[in-house]
XYZ file of C-alpha atoms in Angstrom:
103
model
C -1.693 1.153 -15.421
C -3.577 -2.266 -16.214
C -3.447 -4.771 -13.631
C -4.597 -8.459 -13.750
C -4.348 -11.147 -10.895
C -5.720 -14.035 -9.067
C -7.198 -14.201 -5.665
C -7.444 -17.644 -3.895
C -7.632 -18.542 -0.119
C -7.278 -21.783 1.709
C -11.090 -22.351 1.781
C -11.594 -20.663 -1.557
C -14.572 -18.606 -0.088
C -14.623 -15.595 2.275
C -11.044 -14.196 1.822
C -11.043 -14.872 -2.029
C -13.832 -12.756 -2.752
C -12.991 -9.981 0.054
C -9.459 -9.907 -1.521
C -10.975 -9.467 -5.116
C -13.321 -6.900 -4.000
C -10.792 -4.851 -2.339
C -8.574 -4.921 -5.220
C -10.997 -4.070 -7.700
C -12.492 -1.255 -5.777
C -9.219 0.304 -4.723
C -7.686 -0.060 -8.485
C -10.582 1.604 -9.993
C -10.486 4.585 -7.312
C -7.149 4.904 -8.124
C -7.845 5.212 -11.997
C -6.461 1.614 -12.859
C -7.935 -0.727 -15.238
C -7.986 -4.016 -13.064
C -9.367 -7.658 -13.581
C -8.997 -10.132 -10.810
C -10.128 -13.763 -11.604
C -10.819 -16.053 -8.253
C -9.898 -19.458 -7.742
C -11.659 -21.532 -5.012
C -13.659 -24.685 -3.961
C -16.142 -23.816 -6.913
C -13.428 -23.542 -9.454
C -12.063 -20.519 -11.362
C -14.466 -17.571 -11.936
C -13.898 -14.440 -13.964
C -11.130 -15.964 -15.723
C -8.699 -13.703 -17.433
C -8.392 -13.914 -20.925
C -4.970 -13.994 -22.686
C -5.616 -10.576 -24.246
C -6.011 -9.135 -20.818
C -2.839 -10.707 -19.671
C -0.743 -9.664 -22.605
C -1.944 -5.860 -22.004
C -1.285 -6.148 -18.122
C 1.636 -3.997 -16.783
C 1.513 -6.092 -13.641
C 0.172 -9.218 -12.097
C -1.108 -9.529 -8.474
C -1.293 -12.933 -7.002
C -3.150 -12.456 -3.492
C -3.464 -15.949 -2.330
C -2.744 -18.035 0.594
C -2.734 -21.332 -1.312
C -0.784 -22.179 -4.603
C -2.675 -21.144 -7.620
C -3.196 -22.594 -11.021
C -2.092 -20.946 -14.390
C 0.862 -18.902 -13.169
C 2.577 -20.096 -16.324
C 0.231 -17.451 -18.201
C 2.208 -14.745 -16.619
C 5.788 -15.554 -17.906
C 7.472 -12.309 -18.870
C 5.100 -10.136 -16.578
C 6.082 -8.619 -13.066
C 4.372 -10.744 -10.474
C 3.449 -9.448 -6.907
C 2.705 -12.158 -4.497
C 0.757 -11.126 -1.426
C -1.438 -12.955 1.160
C -5.090 -12.097 0.812
C -4.801 -10.388 4.339
C -2.565 -7.696 2.900
C -4.918 -6.975 0.054
C -8.039 -6.873 2.347
C -6.513 -4.537 4.753
C -4.476 -2.127 2.509
C -5.486 -2.515 -1.223
C -4.619 1.345 -1.970
C -1.571 1.101 -0.370
C -0.369 -2.024 -2.096
C -1.490 -0.631 -5.533
C 0.343 2.581 -4.995
C 3.560 0.723 -3.697
C 3.233 -1.429 -7.247
C 2.859 1.834 -9.330
C 5.864 3.106 -7.750
C 7.854 0.104 -8.502
C 6.956 -0.520 -11.816
C 5.462 2.846 -13.212
C 2.200 3.627 -14.768
């Protein structure tokens, strides 16, 4: 499965990067292609390309705040979760997404 997403927390520092790291590690360990951009106090990092978005099967928005650029994902299934869920149980989340959306 190809997964893209955004990680963002209220301060834009710790939980943002912890969520990204957890998702990427779990996704790769489970055999999925995954790319997560971060949005925080220093702006957007590892921005998703339109090609990555077009090829994605699902979008994960792991955020505790409103994120920018959601309009890029029109027509894609979007899973909204708080960062703490992703940090605590990234494999569980990804496995649930695979059951729901295939892959």
